Amino acid sequence: AAATRVFAFRDTRWAPDPVLEPSAAVRTPQPVPLVIDNGSFQTRAGWASADPAVPAEPLLRFRSLAARSRGARGGAGAETQVGNDLGSPEPLRWLLRSPFDRNVPVQLELQELLLDHVFQRLGVASQGCVDHPIVLTEAVCNPLYSRQMMSELLFECYQVPKVSYGVDSLYSFYHNRRQNWPCSGLVVSSGYQCTHVLPILEGRLDAKNCKRINLGGCQAAVYLQRLLQLKYPGHFAAITLSRMEEILHEHSYIAEDYIEELQKWRSPEYYENNVHKMQLPFSNKLLGSTLTSEEKQERRQQQLRRLQELNARRREEKLQLDQERLDRLLYVQELLEDGQMVQFRKALVELNMDSAEELQSYISKLSLSVEQTKQKILQAEVNIEVDVVDSKPETPDLDPLGSEQSLEDVESINEFEPLFAEEQPEVEKPVAAVQPVFNLAEYHQLFLGTERIRAPEIVFQPSLIGEDQAGIAETMQYVLERYPKEQQAILVQNVFLTGGNTMYPGLKARVQKELLEMRPFQSSFQVHLASSPVLDAWYGARDWAVEYMTREEGWITRKDYEEKGGEYLKEHCASNVYVPIRLPKQAPRTTEALAPSRVLTSSTGNPCE
């Protein structure tokens, strides 16, 4: 059972998205809408068509990230990679950029890169424009400036015919709505950056009472990374955000009662039965040597041969350099003997020497160094076949003329001196006895105990990471208390959980427990979990686009954009509430108000007064 709880990190590399060829049904009889779920964690895109030939699922799914390298010196320019083309985010973590601030797109140049990637990989082949209607998701109560910039990008840059904006969690709500479900409900949407509590009354979003918690999967991953890096400082670099996200997705769960669950983890038996061990990658080469004495001796002998060959090559190179310089000095000396004093003095200046005595001294020292190097080379060639593994290598003579090369030889040999020492069986015995006790694989394991519940618990208790915010339960209670008791009873009959951060096992039971504590005695409530919390937003947007494809409701045309501005929004069942900008009108300045100042100026003659 213990062996089955050892899990290896997948470290999955993202496969680049292929360029897809759209079917003919996408363009005939008219261009079908293109649905883009523009999430802060992942972007999903696909076609919305009732034709069976068009897939009813997102064809593209990639992380909403882009990396722009600076390019090599003298080579090609900067290279931009988007989404799955990155391969793996960790080597490029310091280059990654996202167009989102929390869940609101603010970096429109990066958003343009994501849209370019979508249109290119989906095979949009229209010349100079995108002639498909666009259905785009946006944040709850999206700022008008963000929508204005997005509309400007779509209409001005891509020349789209019309666009519709909707809230992702509302699309998911309507996609999962059954026949007997009420039109009202309380939507709890928890994503990568934020968690929202959205009241729905009679099929429309009550935007005045929406609440947001600035916590999501990103903060849980960072918190888990910090916990494990403090617990295992020796594996600091191996505890990456990508691996923390994998742990959250596959090994974490929500405790129904957090304090009670922590008490369970204090039991050694419960810990042994429920701990998950994450295996970090490691190399067996780090293990201690298991070679026999004969193999060790052979390896030392090979190392000594390589060292002798290295020293011999160095001596030959030094001999060649010294011989060339000696020939040069001898040539200068011949100039002195032949009486060519002008050329002799020029040569001394080039050699940085002052007199003929200094030249003679250098010639003597260099000649002696050349002779000694030749003798060392001859002696090394004679002794190359001698087995000196069991003997300590001799220290070469240190002479004042060749002191630099001799010191290098001594240092090189002394580095290998422990390897050439005589075998000491009494020293190897304790190593052989201790070596099997150390398990390198176990050393590279991360033991996940209470960390499995501590990281996802932050959406219920933000104070765990020092955030002064209310959790999901407190926020739900606050939203419900803003309504009369009759509407509260209607809302809690359909509490709907959606978003990628709601996929933890035990989340639905935890929400039911929290509602049971806050609701009156013997009152009823219903909690539903989205069938696919991650993809239901895209499915809901597709369902809406297919149903409203030929209607005008919910679509912003280019004429609307030019007349009413980029922040304009046409409301529909899954959209935000449009609140236009109302600028205060400035009162016109009348001539009577300006008259006294003119009189004052004329009387004094000084405008400053």
Coordinates of C-alpha atoms in Angstrom, one line a residue:
A1 CA 0.0 0.0 0.0
A2 CA 2.9 2.4 0.8
A3 CA 4.4 1.8 -2.7
T4 CA 1.1 2.7 -4.4
R5 CA 1.2 6.1 -2.7
V6 CA 4.4 7.1 -4.4
F7 CA 3.5 9.3 -7.4
A8 CA 5.9 10.6 -10.0
F9 CA 5.5 14.1 -11.4
R10 CA 4.4 14.0 -15.0
D11 CA 6.2 17.2 -16.0
T12 CA 4.1 17.1 -19.2
R13 CA 5.3 19.2 -22.1
W14 CA 2.7 21.0 -24.1
A15 CA 2.3 19.9 -27.7
P16 CA 2.2 22.8 -30.2
D17 CA -1.2 23.5 -31.6
P18 CA -1.6 22.5 -35.2
V19 CA -3.0 24.7 -37.9
L20 CA -6.5 23.3 -38.4
E21 CA -8.5 23.2 -41.6
P22 CA -12.0 24.3 -41.0
S23 CA -14.8 22.4 -42.6
A24 CA -17.0 24.0 -45.4
A25 CA -19.9 24.1 -42.9
V26 CA -18.1 26.9 -41.0
R27 CA -18.5 29.3 -43.9
T28 CA -21.6 28.2 -45.7
P29 CA -24.3 29.4 -46.0
Q30 CA -22.8 32.2 -43.8
P31 CA -19.8 32.4 -41.4
V32 CA -20.7 30.8 -38.1
P33 CA -19.8 32.4 -34.8
L34 CA -16.4 31.8 -33.2
V35 CA -16.6 31.2 -29.5
I36 CA -13.6 32.2 -27.3
D37 CA -13.6 31.6 -23.6
N38 CA -11.0 34.2 -22.6
G39 CA -9.9 32.9 -19.2
S40 CA -7.0 34.1 -17.1
F41 CA -5.7 30.6 -16.8
Q42 CA -6.6 29.0 -20.1
T43 CA -8.1 30.2 -23.5
R44 CA -10.6 27.9 -25.2
A45 CA -11.8 28.5 -28.7
G46 CA -14.0 26.7 -31.2
W47 CA -16.9 27.0 -33.7
A48 CA -20.6 27.4 -32.8
S49 CA -22.7 25.6 -35.4
A50 CA -25.7 23.2 -35.3
D51 CA -24.2 21.3 -38.3
P52 CA -22.9 17.8 -37.2
A53 CA -19.8 18.3 -39.3
V54 CA -18.6 21.0 -37.0
P55 CA -17.2 19.7 -33.7
A56 CA -19.3 20.8 -30.7
E57 CA -16.2 21.2 -28.5
P58 CA -13.3 23.6 -28.2
L59 CA -10.7 22.9 -30.8
L60 CA -8.0 25.0 -29.1
R61 CA -7.1 24.9 -25.4
F62 CA -3.9 26.7 -24.3
R63 CA -2.6 28.7 -21.4
S64 CA -3.1 32.4 -21.6
L65 CA 0.6 33.1 -21.6
A66 CA 3.1 34.6 -24.1
A67 CA 6.9 34.8 -24.0
R68 CA 8.9 37.1 -26.2
S69 CA 12.6 36.4 -26.3
R70 CA 15.1 39.2 -27.0
G71 CA 16.9 37.2 -29.7
A72 CA 20.6 36.3 -30.1
R73 CA 23.2 38.9 -30.8
G74 CA 23.8 39.2 -34.5
G75 CA 21.0 36.7 -35.3
A76 CA 17.3 36.8 -35.9
G77 CA 15.1 39.2 -34.0
A78 CA 12.9 38.6 -31.1
E79 CA 10.8 35.4 -31.2
T80 CA 7.3 35.3 -29.7
Q81 CA 5.7 32.1 -28.4
V82 CA 2.1 31.8 -27.3
G83 CA 0.3 29.1 -25.3
N84 CA 1.2 25.5 -26.1
D85 CA 4.1 26.6 -28.3
L86 CA 6.0 27.4 -25.2
G87 CA 6.5 23.6 -24.5
S88 CA 7.0 24.0 -20.8
P89 CA 6.6 27.2 -18.7
E90 CA 9.4 26.6 -16.2
P91 CA 12.5 27.4 -18.4
L92 CA 10.8 30.6 -19.5
R93 CA 9.1 31.5 -16.3
W94 CA 10.9 34.9 -16.1
L95 CA 9.8 35.7 -19.7
L96 CA 6.1 34.8 -19.3
R97 CA 3.6 37.5 -19.7
S98 CA -0.2 37.5 -19.3
P99 CA -2.7 40.1 -20.6
F100 CA -4.6 39.8 -17.4
D101 CA -4.6 41.7 -14.1
R102 CA -6.5 39.4 -11.9
N103 CA -9.3 38.3 -14.3
V104 CA -9.5 41.5 -16.3
P105 CA -7.5 41.9 -19.6
V106 CA -5.5 45.1 -19.4
Q107 CA -2.4 44.4 -21.7
L108 CA -4.1 44.6 -25.1
E109 CA -0.9 44.0 -27.0
L110 CA -0.6 40.6 -25.3
Q111 CA -4.3 40.0 -25.9
E112 CA -3.7 40.6 -29.5
L113 CA -1.1 37.9 -29.6
L114 CA -3.5 35.4 -28.1
L115 CA -6.2 36.3 -30.6
D116 CA -3.7 36.1 -33.5
H117 CA -2.8 32.6 -32.3
V118 CA -6.5 31.6 -32.1
F119 CA -7.4 32.9 -35.6
Q120 CA -4.3 31.4 -37.2
R121 CA -4.6 27.9 -35.7
L122 CA -8.3 27.7 -36.4
G123 CA -7.6 28.4 -40.0
V124 CA -9.5 31.7 -40.4
A125 CA -8.6 32.4 -44.0
S126 CA -10.5 35.6 -44.8
Q127 CA -8.3 38.2 -46.4
G128 CA -7.5 41.2 -44.2
C129 CA -10.2 40.6 -41.6
V130 CA -12.1 38.1 -39.5
D131 CA -15.5 37.8 -41.0
H132 CA -16.9 35.5 -38.3
P133 CA -19.1 36.9 -35.4
I134 CA -17.2 36.6 -32.1
V135 CA -18.7 35.4 -28.8
L136 CA -16.2 36.4 -26.0
T137 CA -16.4 35.9 -22.3
E138 CA -15.5 38.6 -19.9
A139 CA -15.2 39.2 -16.1
V140 CA -18.1 39.9 -13.9
C141 CA -18.7 43.7 -13.7
N142 CA -16.0 44.1 -16.3
P143 CA -14.6 47.7 -16.3
L144 CA -15.9 49.8 -19.2
Y145 CA -12.3 50.7 -20.1
S146 CA -11.4 47.1 -20.6
R147 CA -14.4 46.4 -22.7
Q148 CA -13.8 49.5 -24.7
M149 CA -10.2 48.4 -25.5
M150 CA -11.3 44.9 -26.4
S151 CA -14.1 46.2 -28.7
E152 CA -11.6 48.6 -30.3
L153 CA -9.2 45.7 -30.9
L154 CA -11.9 43.4 -32.4
F155 CA -13.6 46.0 -34.7
E156 CA -10.5 48.1 -35.7
C157 CA -7.8 45.5 -35.9
Y158 CA -9.8 42.4 -37.0
Q159 CA -12.8 44.1 -38.7
V160 CA -15.2 41.6 -37.1
P161 CA -18.9 42.0 -38.2
K162 CA -20.3 41.8 -34.7
V163 CA -19.4 40.7 -31.2
S164 CA -21.2 39.5 -28.0
Y165 CA -19.9 39.6 -24.5
G166 CA -21.0 37.3 -21.7
V167 CA -19.9 36.2 -18.2
D168 CA -18.3 32.7 -18.2
S169 CA -19.9 31.5 -15.0
L170 CA -23.4 32.6 -16.3
Y171 CA -22.8 30.7 -19.5
S172 CA -22.0 27.6 -17.4
F173 CA -25.1 28.2 -15.2
Y174 CA -27.4 28.2 -18.2
H175 CA -25.7 25.3 -19.9
N176 CA -26.2 23.1 -16.7
R177 CA -29.8 24.3 -16.1
R178 CA -32.2 21.4 -16.0
Q179 CA -35.9 21.4 -16.9
N180 CA -37.0 21.6 -13.3
W181 CA -34.3 24.0 -12.2
P182 CA -35.5 27.5 -11.1
C183 CA -34.4 30.5 -13.0
S184 CA -33.0 32.0 -9.8
G185 CA -29.9 30.8 -8.0
L186 CA -26.6 31.6 -6.3
V187 CA -23.6 31.0 -8.5
V188 CA -20.2 30.4 -6.8
S189 CA -17.5 30.7 -9.5
S190 CA -13.9 30.0 -8.4
G191 CA -11.2 30.4 -11.1
Y192 CA -7.5 30.9 -11.4
Q193 CA -7.3 34.4 -10.0
C194 CA -10.7 35.2 -8.3
T195 CA -13.7 33.7 -6.7
H196 CA -17.2 35.3 -7.3
V197 CA -20.6 34.9 -5.6
L198 CA -23.3 35.9 -8.1
P199 CA -27.0 36.1 -7.3
I200 CA -29.3 35.3 -10.2
L201 CA -32.9 36.6 -9.9
E202 CA -35.5 35.7 -12.4
G203 CA -32.9 34.7 -15.0
R204 CA -30.8 37.9 -14.8
L205 CA -27.7 38.8 -12.9
D206 CA -28.1 41.1 -9.9
A207 CA -24.9 43.0 -10.4
K208 CA -25.4 45.3 -7.4
N209 CA -25.0 42.4 -5.0
C210 CA -22.2 40.5 -6.7
K211 CA -19.1 39.9 -4.5
R212 CA -15.5 39.0 -5.4
I213 CA -12.8 37.3 -3.4
N214 CA -9.3 37.9 -4.8
L215 CA -8.2 34.3 -4.3
G216 CA -8.1 31.4 -6.6
G217 CA -6.0 28.5 -7.9
C218 CA -3.0 30.8 -8.5
Q219 CA -2.7 31.9 -4.9
A220 CA -3.2 28.3 -3.7
A221 CA -0.3 27.1 -5.9
V222 CA 2.0 29.9 -4.6
Y223 CA 1.0 29.0 -1.0
L224 CA 1.7 25.3 -1.6
Q225 CA 5.0 26.1 -3.2
R226 CA 6.0 28.2 -0.2
L227 CA 5.0 25.5 2.3
L228 CA 7.0 22.8 0.5
Q229 CA 10.1 25.0 -0.1
L230 CA 10.2 25.7 3.6
K231 CA 9.7 22.0 4.4
Y232 CA 12.3 20.8 1.9
P233 CA 15.0 23.6 1.4
G234 CA 17.3 21.1 -0.2
H235 CA 14.9 20.8 -3.2
F236 CA 14.1 24.5 -3.5
A237 CA 14.6 24.7 -7.2
A238 CA 12.7 21.5 -8.0
I239 CA 9.6 22.7 -6.3
T240 CA 8.2 24.6 -9.2
L241 CA 4.8 26.2 -9.8
S242 CA 3.9 23.8 -12.5
R243 CA 4.4 20.9 -10.2
M244 CA 2.4 22.6 -7.5
E245 CA -0.5 23.0 -9.9
E246 CA -0.3 19.3 -10.6
I247 CA -0.4 18.5 -6.9
L248 CA -3.5 20.8 -6.5
H249 CA -5.3 19.2 -9.5
E250 CA -4.6 15.5 -8.5
H251 CA -3.7 15.2 -4.9
S252 CA -5.5 17.9 -2.9
Y253 CA -9.0 17.9 -1.4
I254 CA -11.3 20.1 0.6
A255 CA -11.8 19.1 4.2
E256 CA -15.5 19.1 5.3
D257 CA -14.3 20.1 8.8
Y258 CA -10.8 21.7 8.6
I259 CA -10.0 21.5 12.4
E260 CA -11.3 18.0 12.7
E261 CA -9.3 16.9 9.7
L262 CA -6.1 18.4 11.1
Q263 CA -6.7 16.4 14.3
K264 CA -6.9 13.2 12.2
W265 CA -3.5 14.0 10.6
R266 CA -1.9 14.1 14.0
S267 CA -2.4 10.3 14.3
P268 CA 0.7 8.4 13.0
E269 CA -1.5 5.6 11.6
Y270 CA -3.7 8.1 9.7
Y271 CA -0.6 9.9 8.4
E272 CA 0.9 6.6 7.1
N273 CA -2.3 5.6 5.4
N274 CA -3.1 8.9 3.7
V275 CA 0.2 10.6 3.0
H276 CA 1.1 11.0 -0.7
K277 CA 4.7 10.8 -1.7
M278 CA 5.7 12.8 -4.7
Q279 CA 8.9 11.5 -6.4
L280 CA 11.2 14.2 -7.7
P281 CA 13.5 13.2 -10.6
F282 CA 17.0 12.2 -9.6
S283 CA 20.1 10.5 -11.1
N284 CA 21.5 7.2 -9.9
K285 CA 25.0 8.5 -10.6
L286 CA 24.8 10.4 -7.3
L287 CA 24.9 7.1 -5.5
G288 CA 28.1 6.0 -3.8
S289 CA 30.4 3.8 -5.8
T290 CA 29.7 0.1 -5.7
L291 CA 32.9 -0.9 -7.6
T292 CA 35.2 -3.7 -6.4
S293 CA 38.8 -3.1 -5.4
E294 CA 40.0 -4.4 -8.8
E295 CA 37.7 -2.1 -10.7
K296 CA 38.7 0.9 -8.5
Q297 CA 42.4 0.1 -9.1
E298 CA 41.9 -0.1 -12.8
R299 CA 40.0 3.2 -12.8
R300 CA 42.8 4.9 -10.8
Q301 CA 45.3 3.5 -13.3
Q302 CA 43.3 4.9 -16.2
Q303 CA 43.1 8.3 -14.5
L304 CA 46.9 8.3 -13.9
R305 CA 47.5 7.5 -17.5
R306 CA 45.3 10.4 -18.6
L307 CA 47.1 12.7 -16.1
Q308 CA 50.5 11.6 -17.5
E309 CA 49.3 12.2 -21.0
L310 CA 48.0 15.6 -20.1
N311 CA 51.3 16.6 -18.4
A312 CA 53.3 15.3 -21.3
R313 CA 51.2 17.4 -23.7
R314 CA 51.7 20.5 -21.5
R315 CA 55.4 20.0 -21.4
E316 CA 55.6 19.7 -25.2
E317 CA 53.6 22.9 -25.6
K318 CA 55.8 24.7 -23.1
L319 CA 59.0 23.3 -24.8
Q320 CA 57.8 24.6 -28.2
L321 CA 57.0 28.1 -26.8
D322 CA 60.3 28.3 -24.9
Q323 CA 62.3 27.1 -28.0
E324 CA 60.6 29.7 -30.2
R325 CA 61.4 32.5 -27.7
L326 CA 65.0 31.2 -27.3
D327 CA 65.5 31.3 -31.0
R328 CA 64.3 34.9 -31.1
L329 CA 66.7 35.9 -28.3
L330 CA 69.6 34.2 -30.0
Y331 CA 68.8 36.1 -33.2
V332 CA 69.0 39.4 -31.3
Q333 CA 72.3 38.3 -29.8
E334 CA 73.7 37.6 -33.3
L335 CA 72.8 41.2 -34.2
L336 CA 75.0 42.4 -31.3
E337 CA 77.9 40.2 -32.4
D338 CA 77.6 41.4 -36.0
G339 CA 77.7 45.0 -34.9
Q340 CA 74.3 46.0 -36.1
M341 CA 73.6 48.2 -33.1
V342 CA 70.5 50.1 -34.5
Q343 CA 68.6 46.9 -35.2
F344 CA 69.9 45.5 -31.9
R345 CA 68.4 48.4 -29.9
K346 CA 65.1 48.2 -31.7
A347 CA 64.9 44.5 -30.9
L348 CA 65.7 45.2 -27.2
V349 CA 62.8 47.7 -27.1
E350 CA 60.5 45.2 -28.6
L351 CA 61.6 42.6 -26.0
N352 CA 61.1 45.2 -23.2
M353 CA 64.8 44.8 -22.2
D354 CA 67.3 47.5 -21.2
S355 CA 70.7 46.0 -21.8
A356 CA 72.8 43.2 -23.4
E357 CA 73.4 41.8 -19.9
E358 CA 69.7 41.4 -19.3
L359 CA 69.4 39.7 -22.7
Q360 CA 72.2 37.3 -21.8
S361 CA 70.6 36.4 -18.5
Y362 CA 67.3 35.6 -20.1
I363 CA 69.1 33.4 -22.7
S364 CA 70.8 31.5 -20.0
K365 CA 67.7 30.9 -17.9
L366 CA 65.6 30.0 -21.0
S367 CA 68.3 27.5 -22.3
L368 CA 68.4 25.8 -18.9
S369 CA 64.6 25.6 -18.8
V370 CA 64.5 24.1 -22.3
E371 CA 67.1 21.4 -21.3
Q372 CA 65.2 20.5 -18.2
T373 CA 61.9 20.2 -20.1
K374 CA 63.5 17.9 -22.6
Q375 CA 64.8 15.7 -19.8
K376 CA 61.4 15.5 -18.2
I377 CA 59.8 14.5 -21.5
L378 CA 62.4 11.8 -22.0
Q379 CA 62.0 10.5 -18.5
A380 CA 58.2 10.5 -18.9
E381 CA 58.5 8.4 -22.1
V382 CA 60.7 5.9 -20.3
N383 CA 58.5 5.6 -17.2
I384 CA 55.1 5.6 -19.1
E385 CA 54.9 1.8 -18.9
V386 CA 55.7 1.6 -15.2
D387 CA 52.8 0.7 -12.9
V388 CA 52.7 3.4 -10.3
V389 CA 49.2 3.0 -9.0
D390 CA 50.3 1.7 -5.6
S391 CA 53.0 4.2 -5.2
K392 CA 52.7 7.9 -4.4
P393 CA 53.6 10.1 -7.4
E394 CA 56.8 11.9 -7.1
T395 CA 56.8 15.7 -6.7
P396 CA 58.6 17.3 -9.6
D397 CA 61.6 19.5 -8.9
L398 CA 60.8 23.1 -8.3
D399 CA 63.5 25.2 -9.9
P400 CA 63.4 29.0 -10.1
L401 CA 63.5 29.0 -13.9
G402 CA 60.5 26.7 -14.6
S403 CA 58.7 27.4 -11.4
E404 CA 55.4 28.3 -13.0
Q405 CA 55.0 25.1 -15.0
S406 CA 56.3 23.0 -12.1
L407 CA 53.7 24.4 -9.7
E408 CA 51.0 23.6 -12.2
D409 CA 52.2 20.0 -12.4
V410 CA 52.4 19.6 -8.7
E411 CA 48.8 21.0 -8.3
S412 CA 47.4 18.7 -11.0
I413 CA 49.1 15.6 -9.4
N414 CA 48.1 16.6 -5.9
E415 CA 44.4 16.8 -7.0
F416 CA 44.6 13.1 -7.8
E417 CA 46.8 12.2 -4.8
P418 CA 43.9 10.8 -2.7
L419 CA 42.9 8.6 -5.7
F420 CA 46.4 7.1 -6.0
A421 CA 46.9 6.4 -2.3
E422 CA 47.3 2.8 -1.2
E423 CA 44.1 0.8 -0.6
Q424 CA 42.9 1.0 3.0
P425 CA 40.3 -1.8 3.6
E426 CA 39.5 -0.6 7.1
V427 CA 38.3 2.8 5.6
E428 CA 36.1 1.2 3.0
K429 CA 34.3 -1.1 5.4
P430 CA 32.1 1.5 7.1
V431 CA 31.3 3.1 3.7
A432 CA 30.0 -0.2 2.4
A433 CA 28.1 -0.7 5.6
V434 CA 26.4 2.7 5.6
Q435 CA 25.8 3.0 1.8
P436 CA 22.7 0.7 1.6
V437 CA 21.0 2.5 4.5
F438 CA 20.8 5.8 2.5
N439 CA 17.9 5.7 0.1
L440 CA 18.4 8.4 -2.6
A441 CA 15.0 7.9 -4.1
E442 CA 13.4 8.5 -0.7
Y443 CA 15.5 11.6 -0.2
H444 CA 14.0 13.0 -3.4
Q445 CA 10.4 12.5 -2.2
L446 CA 8.0 15.2 -1.1
F447 CA 5.7 13.9 1.7
L448 CA 2.2 15.5 1.3
G449 CA 0.3 15.4 4.6
T450 CA -1.7 18.4 5.8
E451 CA -0.5 20.3 2.7
R452 CA -3.1 18.4 0.8
I453 CA -5.9 20.4 2.6
R454 CA -4.0 23.5 3.7
A455 CA -3.5 24.9 0.2
P456 CA -7.1 24.7 -1.1
E457 CA -8.5 25.8 2.3
I458 CA -7.5 29.4 1.6
V459 CA -10.7 30.1 -0.4
F460 CA -12.6 29.4 2.9
Q461 CA -10.0 30.9 5.2
P462 CA -8.0 33.7 3.5
S463 CA -6.3 34.5 6.8
L464 CA -4.1 31.4 6.3
I465 CA -2.0 33.4 3.9
G466 CA -2.5 36.8 5.6
E467 CA -5.3 38.1 3.4
D468 CA -7.8 40.3 5.2
Q469 CA -10.8 39.1 3.2
A470 CA -13.9 37.0 3.8
G471 CA -14.0 33.4 2.7
I472 CA -16.6 31.7 0.5
A473 CA -19.0 30.9 3.3
E474 CA -18.9 34.4 4.9
T475 CA -19.4 36.0 1.4
M476 CA -22.3 33.7 0.6
Q477 CA -23.9 34.6 3.9
Y478 CA -23.3 38.4 3.4
V479 CA -24.9 38.2 -0.1
L480 CA -27.9 36.3 1.2
E481 CA -28.5 38.7 4.0
R482 CA -28.9 41.5 1.5
Y483 CA -32.2 40.0 0.4
P484 CA -35.5 39.3 2.2
K485 CA -36.1 35.9 3.7
E486 CA -38.4 34.8 0.8
Q487 CA -35.7 35.6 -1.8
Q488 CA -33.0 33.9 0.3
A489 CA -35.1 30.7 0.3
I490 CA -35.3 30.9 -3.5
L491 CA -31.6 31.6 -4.0
V492 CA -30.4 28.7 -1.8
Q493 CA -32.6 26.2 -3.7
N494 CA -30.0 26.4 -6.5
V495 CA -26.5 27.0 -5.3
F496 CA -24.4 26.3 -8.4
L497 CA -20.6 25.7 -8.2
T498 CA -18.5 26.2 -11.4
G499 CA -14.9 27.1 -12.3
G500 CA -11.7 25.2 -12.4
N501 CA -11.0 25.8 -8.7
T502 CA -14.2 24.0 -7.7
M503 CA -13.0 20.6 -8.9
Y504 CA -11.5 19.6 -5.5
P505 CA -13.0 16.5 -4.0
G506 CA -15.1 17.4 -1.0
L507 CA -15.9 21.0 -2.1
K508 CA -19.6 20.3 -2.6
A509 CA -19.9 18.6 0.9
R510 CA -18.1 21.6 2.4
V511 CA -20.5 24.1 0.9
Q512 CA -23.5 22.0 2.0
K513 CA -22.0 22.0 5.6
E514 CA -21.5 25.8 5.6
L515 CA -25.1 26.4 4.3
L516 CA -26.4 24.0 6.9
E517 CA -24.8 26.1 9.6
M518 CA -25.9 29.5 8.3
R519 CA -29.5 28.6 7.2
P520 CA -32.5 28.5 9.6
F521 CA -33.4 25.2 11.3
Q522 CA -35.2 22.7 9.0
S523 CA -34.8 24.9 5.9
S524 CA -34.0 23.3 2.7
F525 CA -31.3 24.1 0.1
Q526 CA -29.7 22.4 -3.0
V527 CA -26.1 22.5 -4.1
H528 CA -25.2 21.5 -7.7
L529 CA -21.8 21.1 -9.2
A530 CA -21.2 21.8 -12.9
S531 CA -20.9 18.7 -15.1
S532 CA -17.6 20.0 -16.5
P533 CA -16.5 23.1 -14.4
V534 CA -13.7 23.9 -16.8
L535 CA -15.4 23.6 -20.1
D536 CA -19.1 24.4 -19.3
A537 CA -18.5 28.1 -19.9
W538 CA -17.5 27.4 -23.5
Y539 CA -20.3 25.0 -24.0
G540 CA -22.8 27.5 -22.6
A541 CA -21.4 30.2 -24.9
R542 CA -21.7 27.9 -27.9
D543 CA -25.3 27.0 -27.0
W544 CA -26.2 30.7 -26.8
A545 CA -24.4 31.5 -30.1
V546 CA -26.3 28.7 -31.9
E547 CA -29.6 29.9 -30.5
Y548 CA -29.1 33.6 -31.1
M549 CA -27.1 33.3 -34.3
T550 CA -29.9 34.9 -36.5
R551 CA -31.2 37.3 -33.8
E552 CA -30.1 40.8 -33.0
E553 CA -30.4 40.4 -29.2
G554 CA -27.0 40.4 -27.5
W555 CA -25.0 41.3 -30.6
I556 CA -22.9 44.5 -30.9
T557 CA -22.6 45.4 -34.5
R558 CA -20.0 47.7 -36.1
K559 CA -22.7 50.4 -36.4
D560 CA -23.4 50.2 -32.6
Y561 CA -19.6 50.4 -31.9
E562 CA -19.2 53.5 -34.1
E563 CA -22.3 55.3 -32.7
K564 CA -22.2 54.3 -29.0
G565 CA -18.6 53.7 -28.3
G566 CA -16.5 50.7 -27.4
E567 CA -17.8 50.4 -23.9
Y568 CA -21.3 49.8 -25.2
L569 CA -22.9 46.4 -24.3
K570 CA -26.1 44.8 -25.4
E571 CA -27.5 42.8 -22.5
H572 CA -28.7 39.2 -22.8
C573 CA -29.4 36.3 -20.4
A574 CA -25.7 35.6 -19.7
S575 CA -24.2 39.1 -19.9
N576 CA -23.2 41.8 -17.5
V577 CA -25.5 44.7 -16.8
Y578 CA -24.6 47.7 -18.9
V579 CA -24.1 50.9 -17.0
P580 CA -23.3 53.8 -19.4
I581 CA -20.8 56.5 -18.5
R582 CA -22.6 59.6 -17.3
L583 CA -20.4 62.7 -17.3
P584 CA -21.6 65.7 -15.4
K585 CA -22.5 68.6 -17.7
Q586 CA -20.4 71.7 -17.2
A587 CA -22.4 75.0 -16.9
P588 CA -21.6 77.4 -19.7
R589 CA -19.7 80.5 -18.8
T590 CA -21.9 83.6 -19.4
T591 CA -20.8 87.0 -20.4
E592 CA -22.2 88.4 -17.1
A593 CA -19.8 86.2 -15.1
L594 CA -16.8 87.4 -17.2
A595 CA -17.7 91.2 -17.1
P596 CA -16.4 92.0 -13.6
S597 CA -12.9 90.6 -14.4
R598 CA -12.8 92.7 -17.6
V599 CA -13.7 95.8 -15.6
L600 CA -11.1 95.0 -13.0
T601 CA -8.4 94.5 -15.6
S602 CA -9.2 97.8 -17.4
S603 CA -9.3 99.8 -14.1
T604 CA -6.0 98.6 -12.7
G605 CA -4.2 98.1 -16.0
N606 CA -2.4 95.0 -14.4
P607 CA -3.9 91.6 -15.3
C608 CA -2.0 90.0 -12.4
E609 CA -3.9 92.1 -9.9

